[in-house]
PDB file of C-alpha atoms and ligand atoms in Angstrom:
ATOM      1  CA  MET O   1     -13.599   9.253  14.538  1.00 91.00           C
ATOM      2  CA  ASN O   2     -11.864  12.530  13.634  1.00 91.00           C
ATOM      3  CA  ASN O   3     -11.416  13.305  17.352  1.00 94.00           C
ATOM      4  CA  ASP O   4      -9.021  10.354  17.673  1.00 95.00           C
ATOM      5  CA  ILE O   5      -6.497  11.946  15.317  1.00 97.00           C
ATOM      6  CA  ALA O   6      -3.566  13.868  16.834  1.00 96.00           C
ATOM      7  CA  LYS O   7      -2.443  15.397  13.557  1.00 96.00           C
ATOM      8  CA  VAL O   8      -3.100  15.207   9.845  1.00 98.00           C
ATOM      9  CA  LEU O   9      -0.023  14.395   7.751  1.00 98.00           C
ATOM     10  CA  TYR O  10      -1.558  14.487   4.278  1.00 98.00           C
ATOM     11  CA  THR O  11      -4.944  15.873   3.323  1.00 98.00           C
ATOM     12  CA  ASP O  12      -7.294  14.324   0.792  1.00 98.00           C
ATOM     13  CA  GLU O  13      -6.402  17.081  -1.643  1.00 98.00           C
ATOM     14  CA  GLN O  14      -2.650  16.538  -1.308  1.00 98.00           C
ATOM     15  CA  ILE O  15      -3.122  12.778  -1.699  1.00 98.00           C
ATOM     16  CA  GLN O  16      -5.251  13.103  -4.849  1.00 98.00           C
ATOM     17  CA  LYS O  17      -2.788  15.541  -6.427  1.00 98.00           C
ATOM     18  CA  ARG O  18       0.129  13.207  -5.755  1.00 98.00           C
ATOM     19  CA  ILE O  19      -1.826  10.215  -7.107  1.00 98.00           C
ATOM     20  CA  GLY O  20      -2.402  12.170 -10.322  1.00 98.00           C
ATOM     21  CA  GLU O  21       1.360  12.606 -10.711  1.00 98.00           C
ATOM     22  CA  LEU O  22       2.013   8.924 -10.025  1.00 98.00           C
ATOM     23  CA  ALA O  23      -0.717   7.893 -12.478  1.00 98.00           C
ATOM     24  CA  ASP O  24       0.865   9.984 -15.250  1.00 98.00           C
ATOM     25  CA  GLN O  25       4.285   8.508 -14.559  1.00 98.00           C
ATOM     26  CA  LEU O  26       2.949   4.935 -14.447  1.00 98.00           C
ATOM     27  CA  SER O  27       0.813   5.385 -17.573  1.00 98.00           C
ATOM     28  CA  GLU O  28       3.949   6.373 -19.440  1.00 98.00           C
ATOM     29  CA  GLU O  29       6.022   3.525 -17.972  1.00 98.00           C
ATOM     30  CA  TYR O  30       3.374   0.846 -18.613  1.00 98.00           C
ATOM     31  CA  LYS O  31       1.667   2.097 -21.788  1.00 96.00           C
ATOM     32  CA  ASP O  32       2.541  -0.902 -23.980  1.00 94.00           C
ATOM     33  CA  LYS O  33       3.001  -3.428 -21.190  1.00 98.00           C
ATOM     34  CA  ASN O  34      -0.574  -4.487 -20.412  1.00 98.00           C
ATOM     35  CA  PRO O  35       0.186  -4.544 -16.672  1.00 98.00           C
ATOM     36  CA  LEU O  36      -1.530  -6.587 -14.027  1.00 98.00           C
ATOM     37  CA  ILE O  37      -2.193  -4.245 -11.139  1.00 98.00           C
ATOM     38  CA  LEU O  38      -2.076  -6.284  -7.975  1.00 98.00           C
ATOM     39  CA  CYS O  39      -3.712  -4.632  -5.002  1.00 98.00           C
ATOM     40  CA  VAL O  40      -2.651  -5.795  -1.557  1.00 96.00           C
ATOM     41  CA  LEU O  41      -5.749  -6.058   0.619  1.00 96.00           C
ATOM     42  CA  THR O  42      -7.172  -4.497   2.622  1.00 94.00           C
ATOM     43  CA  GLY O  43      -5.326  -1.222   3.089  1.00 95.00           C
ATOM     44  CA  GLY O  44      -4.273  -0.845  -0.549  1.00 97.00           C
ATOM     45  CA  VAL O  45      -7.832  -0.659  -1.873  1.00 98.00           C
ATOM     46  CA  LEU O  46      -8.463   3.070  -1.490  1.00 98.00           C
ATOM     47  CA  PHE O  47      -5.171   4.018  -3.116  1.00 98.00           C
ATOM     48  CA  THR O  48      -5.501   1.450  -5.921  1.00 98.00           C
ATOM     49  CA  VAL O  49      -8.998   2.591  -6.882  1.00 98.00           C
ATOM     50  CA  ASP O  50      -7.999   6.258  -7.020  1.00 98.00           C
ATOM     51  CA  LEU O  51      -4.796   5.441  -8.925  1.00 98.00           C
ATOM     52  CA  ILE O  52      -6.258   3.225 -11.651  1.00 98.00           C
ATOM     53  CA  LYS O  53      -9.050   5.708 -12.405  1.00 98.00           C
ATOM     54  CA  LYS O  54      -6.345   8.201 -13.309  1.00 98.00           C
ATOM     55  CA  MET O  55      -4.295   5.765 -15.443  1.00 98.00           C
ATOM     56  CA  ASP O  56      -5.190   6.027 -19.110  1.00 96.00           C
ATOM     57  CA  ILE O  57      -3.837   2.670 -20.317  1.00 97.00           C
ATOM     58  CA  MET O  58      -4.995  -0.914 -20.808  1.00 98.00           C
ATOM     59  CA  ALA O  59      -4.476  -2.720 -17.501  1.00 98.00           C
ATOM     60  CA  GLN O  60      -5.999  -5.541 -15.506  1.00 98.00           C
ATOM     61  CA  MET O  61      -6.609  -5.708 -11.789  1.00 98.00           C
ATOM     62  CA  ASP O  62      -6.331  -8.449  -9.203  1.00 98.00           C
ATOM     63  CA  PHE O  63      -6.181  -8.753  -5.423  1.00 98.00           C
ATOM     64  CA  ILE O  64      -4.097 -10.602  -2.868  1.00 98.00           C
ATOM     65  CA  ASP O  65      -4.457 -10.612   0.890  1.00 96.00           C
ATOM     66  CA  VAL O  66      -1.222 -11.010   2.784  1.00 92.00           C
ATOM     67  CA  SER O  67      -1.254  -9.998   6.397  1.00 81.00           C
ATOM     68  CA  THR O  68       1.388  -9.341   9.034  1.00 73.00           C
ATOM     69  CA  TYR O  69      -0.412  -6.986  11.366  1.00 59.00           C
ATOM     70  CA  PHE O  70      -3.192  -8.580  13.353  1.00 60.00           C
ATOM     71  CA  GLY O  71      -5.060  -5.503  14.412  1.00 57.00           C
ATOM     72  CA  GLY O  72      -2.523  -3.808  16.680  1.00 62.00           C
ATOM     73  CA  THR O  73       0.190  -1.221  16.189  1.00 65.00           C
ATOM     74  CA  GLU O  74       3.117  -3.663  16.107  1.00 65.00           C
ATOM     75  CA  THR O  75       3.827  -6.283  13.493  1.00 61.00           C
ATOM     76  CA  THR O  76       3.793  -9.858  14.766  1.00 64.00           C
ATOM     77  CA  GLY O  77       6.502 -10.885  12.337  1.00 73.00           C
ATOM     78  CA  GLU O  78       4.323 -13.690  11.082  1.00 77.00           C
ATOM     79  CA  LEU O  79       3.009 -13.560   7.570  1.00 86.00           C
ATOM     80  CA  LYS O  80      -0.090 -15.262   6.188  1.00 85.00           C
ATOM     81  CA  LEU O  81      -1.426 -15.623   2.656  1.00 92.00           C
ATOM     82  CA  ILE O  82      -5.104 -15.116   3.424  1.00 93.00           C
ATOM     83  CA  HIS O  83      -6.485 -14.875  -0.136  1.00 96.00           C
ATOM     84  CA  ASP O  84      -4.474 -15.679  -3.228  1.00 97.00           C
ATOM     85  CA  MET O  85      -4.830 -13.831  -6.522  1.00 97.00           C
ATOM     86  CA  THR O  86      -6.736 -15.407  -9.421  1.00 97.00           C
ATOM     87  CA  ALA O  87      -4.664 -14.296 -12.434  1.00 97.00           C
ATOM     88  CA  ASP O  88      -1.818 -16.305 -13.925  1.00 97.00           C
ATOM     89  CA  VAL O  89       1.209 -14.006 -13.642  1.00 98.00           C
ATOM     90  CA  LYS O  90       3.479 -16.014 -15.947  1.00 98.00           C
ATOM     91  CA  GLY O  91       5.076 -13.585 -18.403  1.00 98.00           C
ATOM     92  CA  ARG O  92       3.112 -10.624 -17.022  1.00 98.00           C
ATOM     93  CA  ASN O  93       4.313  -7.184 -15.961  1.00 98.00           C
ATOM     94  CA  VAL O  94       3.006  -6.951 -12.419  1.00 98.00           C
ATOM     95  CA  LEU O  95       2.597  -3.678 -10.583  1.00 98.00           C
ATOM     96  CA  ILE O  96       1.998  -4.212  -6.861  1.00 98.00           C
ATOM     97  CA  THR O  97      -0.083  -1.476  -5.212  1.00 98.00           C
ATOM     98  CA  GLU O  98       0.327  -1.029  -1.456  1.00 98.00           C
ATOM     99  CA  ASP O  99      -0.872   1.403   1.190  1.00 98.00           C
ATOM    100  CA  ILE O 100       2.476   1.557   3.016  1.00 98.00           C
ATOM    101  CA  VAL O 101       5.831  -0.208   3.035  1.00 97.00           C
ATOM    102  CA  ASP O 102       7.193  -0.433   6.567  1.00 96.00           C
ATOM    103  CA  SER O 103       9.529  -3.352   7.388  1.00 94.00           C
ATOM    104  CA  GLY O 104       9.256  -4.556   3.788  1.00 96.00           C
ATOM    105  CA  ARG O 105       8.361  -8.074   4.917  1.00 94.00           C
ATOM    106  CA  THR O 106       5.057  -8.156   3.009  1.00 94.00           C
ATOM    107  CA  LEU O 107       6.631  -6.800  -0.133  1.00 96.00           C
ATOM    108  CA  GLN O 108       9.588  -9.203   0.006  1.00 96.00           C
ATOM    109  CA  TYR O 109       7.142 -12.101   0.279  1.00 95.00           C
ATOM    110  CA  MET O 110       5.073 -10.811  -2.651  1.00 96.00           C
ATOM    111  CA  ILE O 111       8.059 -10.232  -4.915  1.00 97.00           C
ATOM    112  CA  ASP O 112       9.443 -13.721  -4.204  1.00 96.00           C
ATOM    113  CA  LEU O 113       6.018 -15.279  -4.828  1.00 96.00           C
ATOM    114  CA  LEU O 114       5.437 -13.450  -8.122  1.00 98.00           C
ATOM    115  CA  LYS O 115       8.939 -14.189  -9.418  1.00 98.00           C
ATOM    116  CA  SER O 116       8.610 -17.868  -8.485  1.00 98.00           C
ATOM    117  CA  ARG O 117       5.382 -17.925 -10.518  1.00 98.00           C
ATOM    118  CA  GLY O 118       7.181 -16.576 -13.579  1.00 98.00           C
ATOM    119  CA  ALA O 119       6.216 -12.882 -13.656  1.00 98.00           C
ATOM    120  CA  LYS O 120       8.146 -11.021 -16.352  1.00 98.00           C
ATOM    121  CA  SER O 121       8.606  -7.914 -14.202  1.00 98.00           C
ATOM    122  CA  VAL O 122       7.565  -6.944 -10.690  1.00 98.00           C
ATOM    123  CA  LYS O 123       7.501  -3.347  -9.506  1.00 98.00           C
ATOM    124  CA  THR O 124       5.804  -1.621  -6.614  1.00 98.00           C
ATOM    125  CA  VAL O 125       3.882   1.587  -6.109  1.00 98.00           C
ATOM    126  CA  SER O 126       3.066   2.404  -2.499  1.00 98.00           C
ATOM    127  CA  MET O 127       1.071   5.399  -1.326  1.00 98.00           C
ATOM    128  CA  LEU O 128       3.359   5.755   1.695  1.00 98.00           C
ATOM    129  CA  ASN O 129       6.948   4.740   2.325  1.00 98.00           C
ATOM    130  CA  LYS O 130       8.300   4.456   5.900  1.00 98.00           C
ATOM    131  CA  PRO O 131      12.037   3.852   5.312  1.00 97.00           C
ATOM    132  CA  GLU O 132      13.016   3.964   9.007  1.00 97.00           C
ATOM    133  CA  GLY O 133      10.970   0.814   9.588  1.00 95.00           C
ATOM    134  CA  ARG O 134      12.830  -1.192   6.963  1.00 96.00           C
ATOM    135  CA  GLU O 135      14.155  -4.654   7.866  1.00 95.00           C
ATOM    136  CA  PHE O 136      14.063  -6.207   4.385  1.00 96.00           C
ATOM    137  CA  ASP O 137      16.037  -4.925   1.428  1.00 97.00           C
ATOM    138  CA  VAL O 138      13.162  -4.288  -1.002  1.00 97.00           C
ATOM    139  CA  ASN O 139      12.827  -1.836  -3.864  1.00 95.00           C
ATOM    140  CA  VAL O 140       9.862   0.564  -3.816  1.00 98.00           C
ATOM    141  CA  GLU O 141      10.095   1.946  -7.333  1.00 98.00           C
ATOM    142  CA  TYR O 142       7.259   4.465  -6.909  1.00 98.00           C
ATOM    143  CA  TYR O 143       5.680   6.005  -3.838  1.00 98.00           C
ATOM    144  CA  GLY O 144       3.471   8.919  -2.913  1.00 98.00           C
ATOM    145  CA  PHE O 145       5.045  10.266   0.279  1.00 98.00           C
ATOM    146  CA  LEU O 146       7.851   9.462   2.686  1.00 98.00           C
ATOM    147  CA  VAL O 147       6.482   9.194   6.235  1.00 97.00           C
ATOM    148  CA  PRO O 148       8.110   9.193   9.690  1.00 95.00           C
ATOM    149  CA  ASN O 149       8.281   6.131  11.906  1.00 94.00           C
ATOM    150  CA  GLU O 150       4.910   6.714  13.586  1.00 93.00           C
ATOM    151  CA  PHE O 151       1.722   4.680  13.599  1.00 93.00           C
ATOM    152  CA  LEU O 152      -0.561   6.166  10.971  1.00 96.00           C
ATOM    153  CA  VAL O 153      -4.215   5.672  10.088  1.00 97.00           C
ATOM    154  CA  GLY O 154      -6.562   6.719   7.324  1.00 98.00           C
ATOM    155  CA  TYR O 155      -6.764   6.405   3.568  1.00 98.00           C
ATOM    156  CA  GLY O 156      -6.722   2.608   3.915  1.00 98.00           C
ATOM    157  CA  LEU O 157      -4.503   2.325   6.981  1.00 97.00           C
ATOM    158  CA  ASP O 158      -6.227   0.894  10.039  1.00 96.00           C
ATOM    159  CA  TYR O 159      -6.029   0.445  13.763  1.00 95.00           C
ATOM    160  CA  LYS O 160      -7.934  -2.733  14.719  1.00 92.00           C
ATOM    161  CA  GLY O 161      -9.779  -2.540  11.408  1.00 94.00           C
ATOM    162  CA  TYR O 162     -11.027   1.026  11.961  1.00 97.00           C
ATOM    163  CA  TYR O 163     -10.118   4.439  10.500  1.00 98.00           C
ATOM    164  CA  ARG O 164      -9.535   3.093   6.967  1.00 98.00           C
ATOM    165  CA  ASN O 165     -12.307   5.337   5.656  1.00 98.00           C
ATOM    166  CA  LEU O 166     -10.675   8.588   6.764  1.00 98.00           C
ATOM    167  CA  PRO O 167      -9.989  10.501   3.534  1.00 97.00           C
ATOM    168  CA  TYR O 168      -6.634  11.753   4.891  1.00 98.00           C
ATOM    169  CA  VAL O 169      -3.546  10.206   6.534  1.00 98.00           C
ATOM    170  CA  GLY O 170      -3.051  11.065  10.187  1.00 98.00           C
ATOM    171  CA  VAL O 171      -1.360  10.091  13.430  1.00 96.00           C
ATOM    172  CA  LEU O 172      -3.591   8.375  15.958  1.00 94.00           C
ATOM    173  CA  LYS O 173      -3.700   9.852  19.473  1.00 93.00           C
ATOM    174  CA  PRO O 174      -1.720   7.593  21.845  1.00 89.00           C
ATOM    175  CA  SER O 175      -4.692   7.631  24.252  1.00 90.00           C
ATOM    176  CA  VAL O 176      -6.634   5.566  21.705  1.00 91.00           C
ATOM    177  CA  TYR O 177      -4.229   2.606  22.088  1.00 81.00           C
ATOM    178  CA  SER O 178      -4.590   2.540  25.847  1.00 78.00           C
ATOM    179  CA  GLU O 179      -8.389   2.932  25.896  1.00 62.00           C
ATOM    180  CA  LYS O 180      -9.450   0.383  23.298  1.00 50.00           C
TER     181      LYS O 180
HETATM  182  P1  IMP K   1       5.526  -4.390   6.303  1.00 83.35           P
HETATM  183  O1  IMP K   1       5.332  -5.811   5.876  1.00 83.35           O
HETATM  184  O2  IMP K   1       6.167  -4.273   7.664  1.00 83.35           O
HETATM  185  O3  IMP K   1       6.215  -3.534   5.288  1.00 83.35           O
HETATM  186  O4  IMP K   1       4.107  -3.794   6.563  1.00 83.35           O
HETATM  187  C1  IMP K   1       3.229  -3.625   5.593  1.00 83.35           C
HETATM  188  C2  IMP K   1       1.809  -3.571   6.122  1.00 83.35           C
HETATM  189  O5  IMP K   1       1.726  -3.246   7.524  1.00 83.35           O
HETATM  190  C3  IMP K   1       1.097  -2.462   5.417  1.00 83.35           C
HETATM  191  O6  IMP K   1       0.552  -2.897   4.203  1.00 83.35           O
HETATM  192  C4  IMP K   1       0.065  -2.054   6.432  1.00 83.35           C
HETATM  193  O7  IMP K   1      -1.080  -2.850   6.277  1.00 83.35           O
HETATM  194  C5  IMP K   1       0.709  -2.307   7.772  1.00 83.35           C
HETATM  195  N1  IMP K   1       1.275  -1.066   8.354  1.00 83.35           N
HETATM  196  C6  IMP K   1       2.564  -0.654   8.382  1.00 83.35           C
HETATM  197  N2  IMP K   1       2.699   0.534   8.977  1.00 83.35           N
HETATM  198  C7  IMP K   1       1.460   0.920   9.357  1.00 83.35           C
HETATM  199  C8  IMP K   1       0.931   2.108  10.016  1.00 83.35           C
HETATM  200  O8  IMP K   1       1.636   3.071  10.376  1.00 83.35           O
HETATM  201  N3  IMP K   1      -0.407   2.103  10.219  1.00 83.35           N
HETATM  202  C9  IMP K   1      -1.232   1.106   9.821  1.00 83.35           C
HETATM  203  N4  IMP K   1      -0.787   0.003   9.189  1.00 83.35           N
HETATM  204  C10 IMP K   1       0.542  -0.100   8.961  1.00 83.35           C
HETATM  205 MG1   MG K   2      -1.191  -3.637   3.765  1.00 83.35          MG
END
């Protein structure tokens, strides 16, 4: 698996250090707000788990599966709500946790959905932020790292469902797209 990576952008160590900083900032911001941490499946899981373990506040956790990418390197533009969350968000302070914000389509959909369901506040923390990909005018209040407009894998990010378990974020070798 490691042989398919052209270069490493962020190591496990760098990621964990940055998550510690985000966790401190978010713990301060949300200390009396009893937030609902809403993890966007599947890519957001690794980041969310590491983040919440470092947040020393009362918080609840839920999951939603919204998908735009269907296994390739390009978004299809279509968006599907695959699994809805279980919590009632009415009056809640919701913190969305994402692996990466690219076009912003997923996030725009989530924000609209949560606001229409009566959430008191909706903010987002994304491990990675790819601003050059942006097509929707969404706010990413907190993020770990800014990344270039390249197709990345690891630390939750996948290519055809693989590479999510890499502990670092890297660029996939272009030969991998043509072979598989
Ligand atoms: P958006 O809706 O275009 O912002 O895309 C968000 C979703 O697309 C992310 O949550 C990822 O699942 C996926 N995605 C965007 N960029 C990449 C990438 O470079 N590698 C892997 N998945 C990506
Ligand atoms: Mg995602």
